[in-house]
Coordinates of C-alpha atoms and ligand atoms in Angstrom, one line a residue:
M157 CA -0.1 0.0 0.0
A158 CA 1.2 3.5 -0.9
K159 CA 1.5 6.0 1.9
F160 CA 0.6 9.6 1.9
G161 CA 2.7 12.5 3.1
I162 CA 2.9 16.2 2.8
N163 CA 6.1 18.5 2.5
L164 CA 6.2 21.1 5.3
L165 CA 7.4 23.8 2.7
L166 CA 3.7 24.4 2.3
W167 CA 3.6 26.1 5.6
S168 CA 7.1 27.0 6.5
G169 CA 10.3 28.3 4.9
S170 CA 12.6 26.6 7.3
F171 CA 12.6 23.6 9.7
D172 CA 13.1 23.9 13.4
N173 CA 11.1 23.5 16.6
K174 CA 8.8 26.1 15.4
S175 CA 7.5 23.8 12.7
L176 CA 6.7 21.1 15.1
P177 CA 3.1 22.2 16.0
L178 CA 2.3 21.5 12.3
F179 CA 2.6 17.7 12.9
K180 CA -0.7 17.5 14.7
K181 CA -2.6 19.4 11.9
V182 CA -0.9 17.1 9.3
A183 CA -2.1 14.0 11.3
D184 CA -5.6 15.4 11.8
F185 CA -5.8 16.0 8.0
G186 CA -5.3 12.2 7.6
F187 CA -1.7 12.0 6.2
D188 CA 0.4 9.1 7.1
G189 CA 3.6 11.1 7.2
V190 CA 5.3 14.4 7.0
E191 CA 8.2 15.4 4.8
I192 CA 10.9 17.4 6.5
P193 CA 12.9 19.9 4.4
I194 CA 16.4 19.9 6.1
F195 CA 18.0 23.4 5.5
D196 CA 20.5 23.6 8.3
P197 CA 21.2 20.2 9.8
S198 CA 22.7 21.7 12.9
I199 CA 19.3 23.3 14.0
V200 CA 17.2 20.0 13.7
D201 CA 16.3 19.1 17.3
I202 CA 16.2 15.3 17.0
K203 CA 14.8 14.7 20.5
A204 CA 11.9 17.3 20.1
T205 CA 11.1 16.2 16.5
K206 CA 11.0 12.5 17.5
E207 CA 8.7 13.3 20.3
A208 CA 6.5 15.4 17.9
L209 CA 6.5 12.5 15.5
K210 CA 5.5 10.0 18.2
S211 CA 2.8 12.1 19.7
S212 CA 1.2 12.8 16.3
G213 CA 1.6 9.2 15.1
L214 CA 3.3 10.4 11.9
E215 CA 5.9 8.7 9.8
V216 CA 8.6 10.8 8.3
T217 CA 10.5 11.3 5.0
T218 CA 13.3 13.8 4.6
C219 CA 14.3 16.1 1.7
A220 CA 17.5 18.0 0.7
I221 CA 17.8 21.8 0.1
L222 CA 20.9 22.3 -2.0
G223 CA 22.2 25.9 -2.6
D224 CA 25.4 27.1 -4.4
D225 CA 27.7 26.1 -1.6
R226 CA 26.4 22.4 -1.7
D227 CA 27.1 21.0 -5.1
I228 CA 28.5 17.6 -5.7
I229 CA 29.4 18.2 -9.4
S230 CA 31.1 21.6 -8.8
D231 CA 34.6 22.3 -10.2
D232 CA 35.6 23.4 -6.7
P233 CA 36.6 20.4 -4.5
A234 CA 35.6 22.5 -1.3
I235 CA 32.1 22.9 -2.5
R236 CA 31.8 19.2 -3.5
E237 CA 33.1 18.3 0.0
N238 CA 30.6 20.7 1.6
A239 CA 27.8 19.0 -0.3
K240 CA 29.0 15.6 0.9
K241 CA 29.2 16.7 4.5
Y242 CA 25.7 18.1 4.2
I243 CA 24.3 15.0 2.7
K244 CA 25.9 12.8 5.3
D245 CA 24.5 15.0 8.0
C246 CA 21.0 14.6 6.5
I247 CA 21.4 10.9 6.3
D248 CA 22.4 10.9 10.0
I249 CA 19.3 12.9 10.8
S250 CA 17.0 10.7 8.6
H251 CA 18.3 7.6 10.4
E252 CA 17.8 9.1 13.8
L253 CA 14.3 10.3 13.0
G254 CA 13.4 7.1 11.4
S255 CA 13.1 8.3 7.8
N256 CA 14.2 5.6 5.4
I257 CA 13.8 8.0 2.3
F258 CA 16.1 11.1 1.8
C259 CA 14.9 12.7 -1.4
G260 CA 15.5 15.7 -3.7
P261 CA 17.9 16.8 -6.4
L262 CA 21.0 15.5 -4.7
Y263 CA 23.3 16.0 -7.7
S264 CA 23.5 19.7 -7.7
A265 CA 22.4 23.2 -6.5
V266 CA 18.8 24.1 -7.2
G267 CA 18.7 27.0 -9.7
K268 CA 22.3 26.5 -11.0
L269 CA 22.2 27.1 -14.6
V270 CA 25.3 27.4 -16.6
G271 CA 24.2 28.1 -20.2
R272 CA 25.3 24.6 -21.6
S273 CA 24.4 20.9 -21.0
R274 CA 26.2 18.8 -18.5
T275 CA 29.7 17.5 -19.2
A276 CA 31.1 13.9 -18.9
E277 CA 33.4 15.3 -16.1
E278 CA 30.3 16.5 -14.1
W279 CA 28.5 13.1 -14.6
D280 CA 31.7 11.3 -13.3
R281 CA 31.7 13.5 -10.3
A282 CA 27.9 12.9 -9.6
V283 CA 28.6 9.1 -9.9
E284 CA 31.7 9.2 -7.6
G285 CA 30.2 11.4 -5.0
L286 CA 26.8 10.0 -4.8
S287 CA 28.2 6.3 -4.8
E288 CA 30.1 7.3 -1.7
M289 CA 26.7 8.9 -0.3
A290 CA 24.6 5.7 -1.2
K291 CA 27.2 3.5 0.6
Y292 CA 26.9 5.6 3.7
A293 CA 23.2 5.7 3.5
G294 CA 23.1 2.0 3.1
E295 CA 25.0 1.6 6.4
K296 CA 22.3 3.7 8.0
G297 CA 19.2 2.0 6.4
V298 CA 18.4 5.2 4.3
T299 CA 17.6 5.2 0.6
L300 CA 18.7 8.1 -1.4
A301 CA 15.9 9.1 -4.1
V302 CA 17.2 11.5 -6.7
E303 CA 14.7 13.9 -8.3
P304 CA 15.0 15.4 -11.9
L305 CA 14.1 19.0 -11.9
N306 CA 12.8 21.1 -14.8
R307 CA 15.2 23.0 -17.2
F308 CA 14.6 26.4 -15.3
E309 CA 16.0 24.8 -12.1
T310 CA 18.8 22.6 -13.2
Y311 CA 20.7 21.7 -16.3
F312 CA 21.9 18.3 -15.0
I313 CA 19.0 15.9 -14.8
N314 CA 15.6 17.0 -16.2
I315 CA 14.0 13.6 -17.1
A316 CA 13.3 10.3 -15.4
Q317 CA 15.3 8.4 -18.1
D318 CA 18.5 10.3 -16.9
A319 CA 17.9 9.8 -13.3
V320 CA 17.6 6.1 -14.0
K321 CA 20.8 6.2 -16.0
L322 CA 22.5 7.8 -12.9
A323 CA 21.0 5.1 -10.7
K324 CA 22.3 2.4 -13.0
D325 CA 25.8 3.8 -13.1
I326 CA 25.8 4.1 -9.3
N327 CA 24.4 0.5 -9.1
H328 CA 23.7 0.5 -5.2
P329 CA 20.5 -0.8 -3.7
N330 CA 20.2 2.4 -1.7
F331 CA 20.3 4.8 -4.7
K332 CA 16.9 5.2 -6.4
V333 CA 14.8 7.7 -8.3
H334 CA 12.3 10.2 -7.0
L335 CA 9.8 11.7 -9.5
D336 CA 7.8 14.9 -9.2
T337 CA 4.7 15.5 -11.3
F338 CA 5.3 19.2 -11.6
H339 CA 8.7 18.8 -13.2
M340 CA 7.6 15.8 -15.2
N341 CA 4.6 17.8 -16.7
I342 CA 7.2 20.3 -18.1
E343 CA 9.8 17.9 -19.3
E344 CA 8.4 14.4 -20.1
K345 CA 6.5 13.7 -23.3
D346 CA 4.5 11.0 -21.7
L347 CA 4.1 10.8 -17.9
Y348 CA 2.7 7.2 -17.9
K349 CA 5.6 5.9 -19.8
A350 CA 8.2 7.9 -17.9
I351 CA 6.9 6.4 -14.6
K352 CA 6.4 3.0 -16.0
N353 CA 10.0 3.0 -17.5
T354 CA 11.5 4.1 -14.1
G355 CA 10.0 0.8 -12.9
E356 CA 11.9 -0.8 -9.9
Y357 CA 14.0 2.4 -9.5
L358 CA 11.1 4.5 -8.4
A359 CA 11.4 5.0 -4.7
H360 CA 9.5 8.3 -4.0
V361 CA 6.9 10.6 -5.7
H362 CA 6.0 14.2 -5.2
T363 CA 2.5 14.9 -6.4
C364 CA 2.1 18.5 -7.4
E365 CA -0.1 20.3 -10.1
N366 CA 1.4 21.9 -13.2
D367 CA 1.1 25.3 -11.6
R368 CA 2.5 24.0 -8.1
G369 CA -1.0 24.2 -6.7
R370 CA -3.3 21.6 -5.4
P371 CA -3.0 18.2 -7.0
G372 CA -6.2 17.5 -9.1
S373 CA -6.8 21.2 -9.8
G374 CA -4.9 21.6 -13.1
N375 CA -3.7 19.8 -16.2
V376 CA -1.2 17.2 -15.0
N377 CA -2.2 13.9 -16.8
W378 CA -3.2 12.1 -13.5
D379 CA -4.7 9.3 -15.4
G380 CA -1.4 8.4 -16.8
V381 CA 0.4 8.9 -13.5
F382 CA -1.9 6.7 -11.5
K383 CA -2.2 4.1 -14.3
A384 CA 1.6 3.6 -14.2
L385 CA 1.8 3.6 -10.3
H386 CA -1.0 1.0 -10.1
E387 CA 0.7 -1.2 -12.8
L388 CA 4.0 -0.9 -10.9
N389 CA 2.3 -1.9 -7.7
Y390 CA 4.0 1.2 -6.3
N391 CA 3.9 1.1 -2.5
G392 CA 6.2 4.0 -1.6
W393 CA 5.2 7.5 -0.6
L394 CA 3.0 10.0 -2.4
V395 CA 4.0 13.3 -0.9
I396 CA 2.1 16.5 -1.7
E397 CA 4.6 19.3 -2.5
S398 CA 2.9 22.6 -3.2
F399 CA 3.9 26.2 -2.4
V400 CA 2.0 29.4 -1.5
P401 CA 3.0 33.1 -1.9
A402 CA 2.8 33.6 2.0
I403 CA 6.0 31.6 2.5
E404 CA 8.3 34.2 1.0
A405 CA 11.6 32.3 0.9
I406 CA 9.9 29.4 -0.9
A407 CA 7.9 31.7 -3.0
K408 CA 11.0 33.4 -4.1
A409 CA 12.8 30.2 -5.0
A410 CA 9.9 28.6 -6.8
A411 CA 8.6 31.8 -8.4
I412 CA 5.1 31.7 -6.8
W413 CA 3.8 35.1 -7.5
R414 CA 0.1 34.6 -7.2
E415 CA -2.5 32.9 -5.0
I416 CA -2.7 29.7 -7.0
E417 CA -5.1 27.9 -4.7
P418 CA -7.7 30.5 -3.4
G419 CA -8.4 28.4 -0.4
G420 CA -4.7 28.6 0.7
A421 CA -2.4 26.1 2.2
D422 CA -4.9 24.0 4.2
V423 CA -7.2 23.5 1.3
I424 CA -4.2 22.3 -0.7
A425 CA -3.5 19.7 2.0
K426 CA -7.0 18.6 2.6
E427 CA -8.4 18.4 -0.9
G428 CA -5.0 17.3 -2.4
L429 CA -5.0 14.5 0.0
N430 CA -8.6 13.5 -0.9
F431 CA -7.6 13.5 -4.6
I432 CA -4.5 11.4 -4.5
K433 CA -6.1 8.9 -2.0
S434 CA -9.2 8.5 -4.2
R435 CA -7.0 7.9 -7.2
M436 CA -4.5 5.5 -5.7
Q437 CA -7.1 3.3 -4.0
Ligands
LER202 C1 12.1 19.8 -4.7 O1 11.4 18.6 -4.4 C2 11.6 20.5 -5.9 O2 10.7 19.9 -6.5 C3 12.2 21.6 -6.4 O3 11.6 22.2 -7.4 C4 12.3 22.6 -5.2 O4 12.7 23.8 -5.7
MN203 MN1 9.7 18.0 -5.8

């Protein structure tokens, strides 16, 4: 059975103890889990977060936030090392919180665009660096799930096929693929085929509408998405990842300049969950 989660970026532009009261609300909405974005590993309060998970009854997944100073394909060895340190810290936190999925675009900084396509040298750096991270994750019982982003957020991996290629080159059981319907809707020719062809590599899904609003309210080909997930007998997480303009840091990063869902964040969560649950059953 698939599980249903929601990314806290919907309500908060950072994660620390101030976010913990959100857990009860997420549980009351009927989610199985919460996805924690890890900005600064040093400010995650493991004990308090574990307690909030326990008292809300929620499970947890974790996701990466990578900026220019955390980039595993960078020419600069110090920036590559900083990315590795960050990813290892996040794997440790995931392990301690009980998250067995650490997801996101782990291969590069979000928003890094260089005016050309990726080079073989950068690919080799990704394979080398992320192989080391997969080995570390494996020792901690965490799976890394790597997410293609649309062309306006990265030049490195835009489609599922390339994420699978990276997973094949890394060839480690703890290195898998994470697909996000928002990015797929921009880049893939056929969402059904892209998910189906990802096959056994698929370990995590972000459900998001084409405008980053409420799943089910726009033009993502949900029939194709759910047909593929059913045919794969997908039993991983379906996490709603949507954004609202009120969360300024996220709105700026994701270019959310209007009220996409008139009902706001809670309506995205409640009605989005009804939609994905009804389609996944
Ligand atoms: C992260 O999951 C994602 O989808 C990115 O677009 C965040 O900027
Ligand atoms: Mn995503």
